[in-house]
Short mmCIF file of C-alpha atoms in Angstrom, two decimals:
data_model
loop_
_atom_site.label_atom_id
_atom_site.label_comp_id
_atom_site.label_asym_id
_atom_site.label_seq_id
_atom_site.Cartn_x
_atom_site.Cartn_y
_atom_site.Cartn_z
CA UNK X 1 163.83 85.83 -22.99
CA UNK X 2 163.22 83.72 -19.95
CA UNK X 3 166.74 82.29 -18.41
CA UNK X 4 166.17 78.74 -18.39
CA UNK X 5 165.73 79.05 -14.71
CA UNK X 6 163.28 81.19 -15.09
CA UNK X 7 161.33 79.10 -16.97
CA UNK X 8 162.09 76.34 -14.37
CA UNK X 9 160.41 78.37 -11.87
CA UNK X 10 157.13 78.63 -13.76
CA UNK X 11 156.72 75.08 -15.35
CA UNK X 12 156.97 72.49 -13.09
CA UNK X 13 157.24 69.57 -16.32
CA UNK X 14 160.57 71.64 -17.75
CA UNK X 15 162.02 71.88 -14.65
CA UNK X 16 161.64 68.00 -13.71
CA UNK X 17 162.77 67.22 -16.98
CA UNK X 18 165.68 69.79 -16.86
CA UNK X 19 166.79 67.63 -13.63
CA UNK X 20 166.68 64.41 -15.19
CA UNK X 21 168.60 65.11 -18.33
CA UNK X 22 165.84 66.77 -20.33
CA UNK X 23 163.32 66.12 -23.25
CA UNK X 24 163.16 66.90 -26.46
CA UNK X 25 160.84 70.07 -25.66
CA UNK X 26 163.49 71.03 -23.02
CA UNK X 27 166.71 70.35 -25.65
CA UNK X 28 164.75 72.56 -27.78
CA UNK X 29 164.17 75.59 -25.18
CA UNK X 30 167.95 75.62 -24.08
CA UNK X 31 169.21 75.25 -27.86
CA UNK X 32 167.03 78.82 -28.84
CA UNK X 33 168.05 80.62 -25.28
CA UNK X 34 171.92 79.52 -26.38
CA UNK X 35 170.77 81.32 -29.73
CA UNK X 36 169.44 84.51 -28.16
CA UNK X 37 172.32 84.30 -25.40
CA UNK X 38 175.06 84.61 -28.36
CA UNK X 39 172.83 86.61 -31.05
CA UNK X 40 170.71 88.38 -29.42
CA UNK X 41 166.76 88.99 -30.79
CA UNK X 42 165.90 88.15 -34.16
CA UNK X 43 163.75 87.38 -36.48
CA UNK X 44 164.52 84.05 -36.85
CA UNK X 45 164.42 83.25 -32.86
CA UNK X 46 161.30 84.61 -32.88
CA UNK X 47 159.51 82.74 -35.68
CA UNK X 48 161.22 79.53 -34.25
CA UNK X 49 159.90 80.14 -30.71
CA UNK X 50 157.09 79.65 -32.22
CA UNK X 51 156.98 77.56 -33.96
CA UNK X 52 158.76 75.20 -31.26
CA UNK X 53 156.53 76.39 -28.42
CA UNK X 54 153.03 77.64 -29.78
CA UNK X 55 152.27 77.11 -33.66
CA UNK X 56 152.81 73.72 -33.76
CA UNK X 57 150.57 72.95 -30.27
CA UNK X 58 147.16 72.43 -30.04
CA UNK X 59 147.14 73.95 -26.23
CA UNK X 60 150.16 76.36 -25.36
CA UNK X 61 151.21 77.60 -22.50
CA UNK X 62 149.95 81.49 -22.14
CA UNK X 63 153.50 81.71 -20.92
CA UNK X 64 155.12 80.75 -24.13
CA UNK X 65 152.50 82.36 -25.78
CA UNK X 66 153.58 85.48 -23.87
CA UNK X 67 156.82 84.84 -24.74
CA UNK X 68 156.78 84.58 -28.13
CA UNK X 69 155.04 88.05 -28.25
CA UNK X 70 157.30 89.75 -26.51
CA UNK X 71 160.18 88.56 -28.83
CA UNK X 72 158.03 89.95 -31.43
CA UNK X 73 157.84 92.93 -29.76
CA UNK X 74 161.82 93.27 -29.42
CA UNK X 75 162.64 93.46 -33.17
CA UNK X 76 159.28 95.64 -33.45
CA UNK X 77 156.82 93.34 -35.29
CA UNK X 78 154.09 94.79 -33.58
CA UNK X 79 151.28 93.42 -35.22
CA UNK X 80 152.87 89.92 -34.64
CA UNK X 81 152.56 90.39 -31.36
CA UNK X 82 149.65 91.41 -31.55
CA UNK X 83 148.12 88.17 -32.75
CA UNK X 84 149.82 86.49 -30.07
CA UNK X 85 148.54 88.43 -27.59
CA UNK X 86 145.10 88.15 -28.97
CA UNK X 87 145.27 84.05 -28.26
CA UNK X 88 145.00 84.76 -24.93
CA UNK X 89 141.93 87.04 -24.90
CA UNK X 90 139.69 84.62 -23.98
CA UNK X 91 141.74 82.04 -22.19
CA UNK X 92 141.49 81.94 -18.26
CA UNK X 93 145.47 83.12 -17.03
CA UNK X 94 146.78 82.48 -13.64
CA UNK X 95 147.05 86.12 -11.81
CA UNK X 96 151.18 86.27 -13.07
CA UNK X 97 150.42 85.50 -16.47
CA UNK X 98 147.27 88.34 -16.44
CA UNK X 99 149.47 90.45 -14.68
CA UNK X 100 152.53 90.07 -17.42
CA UNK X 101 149.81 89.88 -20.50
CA UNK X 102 148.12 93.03 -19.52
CA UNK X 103 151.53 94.97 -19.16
CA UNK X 104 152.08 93.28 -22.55
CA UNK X 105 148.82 94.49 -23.94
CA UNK X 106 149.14 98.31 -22.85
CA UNK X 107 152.32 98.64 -24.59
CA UNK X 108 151.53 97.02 -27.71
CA UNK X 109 148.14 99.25 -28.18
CA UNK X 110 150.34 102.18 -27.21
CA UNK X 111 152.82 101.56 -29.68
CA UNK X 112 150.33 101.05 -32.45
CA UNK X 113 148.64 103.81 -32.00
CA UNK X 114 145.61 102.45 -30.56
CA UNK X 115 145.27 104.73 -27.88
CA UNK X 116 141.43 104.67 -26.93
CA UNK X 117 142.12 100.81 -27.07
CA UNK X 118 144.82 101.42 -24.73
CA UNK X 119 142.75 103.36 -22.58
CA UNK X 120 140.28 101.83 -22.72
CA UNK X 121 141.66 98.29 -21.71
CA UNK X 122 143.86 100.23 -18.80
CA UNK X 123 140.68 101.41 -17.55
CA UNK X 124 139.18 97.79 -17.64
CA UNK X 125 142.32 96.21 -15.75
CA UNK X 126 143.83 99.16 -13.86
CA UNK X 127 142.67 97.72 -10.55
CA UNK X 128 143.67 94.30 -11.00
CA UNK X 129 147.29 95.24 -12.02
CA UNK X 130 147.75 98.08 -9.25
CA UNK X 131 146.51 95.41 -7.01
CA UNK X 132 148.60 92.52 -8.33
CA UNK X 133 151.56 94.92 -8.62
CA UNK X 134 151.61 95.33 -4.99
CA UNK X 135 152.89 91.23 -4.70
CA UNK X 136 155.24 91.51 -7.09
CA UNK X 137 159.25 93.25 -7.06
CA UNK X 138 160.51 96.23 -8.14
CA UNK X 139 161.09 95.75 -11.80
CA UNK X 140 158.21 93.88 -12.69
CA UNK X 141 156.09 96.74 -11.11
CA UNK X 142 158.77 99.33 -13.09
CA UNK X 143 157.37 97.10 -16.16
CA UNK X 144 153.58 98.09 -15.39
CA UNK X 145 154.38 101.81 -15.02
CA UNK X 146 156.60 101.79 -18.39
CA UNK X 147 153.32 100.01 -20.09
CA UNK X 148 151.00 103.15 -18.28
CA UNK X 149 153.67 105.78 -19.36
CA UNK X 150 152.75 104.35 -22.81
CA UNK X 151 149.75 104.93 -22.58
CA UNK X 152 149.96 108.26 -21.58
CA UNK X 153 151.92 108.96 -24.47
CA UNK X 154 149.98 107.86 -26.93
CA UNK X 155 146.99 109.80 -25.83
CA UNK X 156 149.84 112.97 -25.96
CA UNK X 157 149.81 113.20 -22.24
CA UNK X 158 153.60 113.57 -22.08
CA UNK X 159 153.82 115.25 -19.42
CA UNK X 160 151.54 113.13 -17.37
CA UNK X 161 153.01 110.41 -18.40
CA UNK X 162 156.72 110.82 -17.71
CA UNK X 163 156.07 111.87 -14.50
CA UNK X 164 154.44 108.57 -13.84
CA UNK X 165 157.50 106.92 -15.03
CA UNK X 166 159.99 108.93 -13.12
CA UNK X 167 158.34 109.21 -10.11
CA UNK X 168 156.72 105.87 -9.06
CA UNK X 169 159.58 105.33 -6.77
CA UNK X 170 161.93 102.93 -8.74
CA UNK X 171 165.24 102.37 -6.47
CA UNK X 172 167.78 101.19 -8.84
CA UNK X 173 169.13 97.60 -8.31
CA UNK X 174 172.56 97.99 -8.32
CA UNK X 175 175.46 99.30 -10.68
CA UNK X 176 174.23 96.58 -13.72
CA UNK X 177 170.54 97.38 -13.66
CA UNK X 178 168.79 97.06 -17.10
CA UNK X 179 165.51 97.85 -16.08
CA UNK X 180 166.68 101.37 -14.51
CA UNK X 181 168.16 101.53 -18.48
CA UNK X 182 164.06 100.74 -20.07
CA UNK X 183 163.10 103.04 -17.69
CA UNK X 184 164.83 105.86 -18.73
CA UNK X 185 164.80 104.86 -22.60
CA UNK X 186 161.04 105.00 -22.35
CA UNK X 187 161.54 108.45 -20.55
CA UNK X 188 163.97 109.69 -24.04
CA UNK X 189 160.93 108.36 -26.19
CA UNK X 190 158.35 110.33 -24.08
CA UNK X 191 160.65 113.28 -24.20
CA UNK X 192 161.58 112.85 -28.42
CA UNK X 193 157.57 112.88 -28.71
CA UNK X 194 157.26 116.34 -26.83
CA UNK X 195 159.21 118.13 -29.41
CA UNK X 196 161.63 119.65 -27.19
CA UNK X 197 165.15 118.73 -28.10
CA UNK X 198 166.68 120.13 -24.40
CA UNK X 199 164.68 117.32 -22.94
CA UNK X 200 165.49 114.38 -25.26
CA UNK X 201 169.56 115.98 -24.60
CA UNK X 202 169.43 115.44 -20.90
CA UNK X 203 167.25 112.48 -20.93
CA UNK X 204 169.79 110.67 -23.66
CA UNK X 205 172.70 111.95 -20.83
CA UNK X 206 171.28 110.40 -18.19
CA UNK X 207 170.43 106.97 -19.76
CA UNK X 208 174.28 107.29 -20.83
CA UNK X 209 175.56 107.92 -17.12
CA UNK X 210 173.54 104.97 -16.16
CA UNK X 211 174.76 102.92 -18.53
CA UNK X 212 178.76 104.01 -17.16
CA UNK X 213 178.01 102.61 -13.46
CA UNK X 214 177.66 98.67 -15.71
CA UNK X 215 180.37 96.59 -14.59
CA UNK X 216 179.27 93.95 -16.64
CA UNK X 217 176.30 92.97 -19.31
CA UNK X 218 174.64 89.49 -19.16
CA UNK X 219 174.80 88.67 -22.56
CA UNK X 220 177.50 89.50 -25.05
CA UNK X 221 175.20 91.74 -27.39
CA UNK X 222 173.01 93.96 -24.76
CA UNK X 223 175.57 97.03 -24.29
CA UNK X 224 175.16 97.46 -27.94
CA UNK X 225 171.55 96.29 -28.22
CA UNK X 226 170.88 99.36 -24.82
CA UNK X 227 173.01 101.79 -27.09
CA UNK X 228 170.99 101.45 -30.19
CA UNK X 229 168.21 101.68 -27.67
CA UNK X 230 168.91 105.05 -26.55
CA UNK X 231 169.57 106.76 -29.95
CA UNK X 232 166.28 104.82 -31.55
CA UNK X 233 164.05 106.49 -28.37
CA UNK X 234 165.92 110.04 -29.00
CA UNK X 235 164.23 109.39 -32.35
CA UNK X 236 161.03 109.00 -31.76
CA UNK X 237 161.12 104.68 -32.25
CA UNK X 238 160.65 102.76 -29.52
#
């Protein structure tokens, strides 16, 4: 979920309001990140996002609409965030927001096992996003190759696939880097689709060893919430 500074950053009306003491809409956005700081993802944070941000507005903002479906996507409602994602099919998105809702996009298809949708829309957008990606940093472009990996792997090009992953040239951002942890996760679910139980062994060691460089975790839940990652992926779930 979007820090509240994040979210700063990309609405101009929160952040001015976050400055002056706030508005209702702004209470309500740091009373559900408190929520998801403490607790972690839910069900319950997600249908409230929504509720607060998106159901009960006649125009939302594709990034709260992007939002919502990715907190979907974290407790694994995938066809809720689906039909979030399908909003903004039609609706004309600022190059970040295209950029995000594509990534968003490949890895739902992928995950539903949509895969000639998924390639299919990769084909469509591949140029935009490997252009795009190119303005963006490191983990946001680690986010478009996990979404291609994906891909790959739903079409059963494993192989393919987690070498795109593994070898896009990800440099790891220090000793408390959660992204280098998705990266490798998505590497034990390409691996636990393969078959080959040597492969999902080392992969689950190395996602382990990464996770013993942390020095610290920025909420109180996500060392857990990364373990239960790792032995879901070595599982085939994802």
């Amino acid at each position: 979920m979007l820090s509240p500074q994040e979210r700063e950053r990309k609405k101009g009306v929160f952040a001015k309001a976050l400055r002056s003491g706030g508005n209702a809409e702004t209470k309500r956005y740091m009373e559900l990140y408190n929520e998801f700081y403490n607790s972690g993802y839910s069900r319950e944070l997600a249908e409230n996002y929504a509720d607060a941000f998106v159901n009960e507005h006649k125009k939302p903002l594709a990034e709260d609409i992007i939002q919502t479906a990715k907190l979907f996507d974290r407790i694994r409602d995938l066809s809720s965030t689906e039909f979030y994602l399908d909003m903004l099919k039609d609706k004309k998105l600022s190059n970040e927001d295209k950029f995000i809702y594509c990534i968003e996009m490949l890895k739902n298809k992928s995950k539903l096992g949509h895969w000639r949708d998924a390639e299919d829309f990769r084909t469509e957008n591949i140029n935009f996003m490997q252009n795009y990606s190119e303005k963006v940093d490191m983990k946001q472009r680690a986010d478009m190759y996990i979404a291609l990996a994906l891909v790959d792997c739903a079409t059963k090009h494993y192989t393919q696939g987690f070498k795109l992953l593994m070898n896009f040239g990800y440099k790891p951002q220090g000793r408390n880097d959660v992204k280098l942890l998705e990266i490798l996760i998505t590497g034990i679910y390409i691996c636990s689709k393969t078959g080959d139980q040597e492969s999902v062994d080392n992969a689950v060691e190395n996602a382990h060893a990464a996770m013993k460089l942390f020095t610290e975790y920025e909420c109180p839940w996500t060392k857990a919430f990364y373990e239960k990652l790792i032995e879901d992926a070595a599982q085939g779930i994802i």
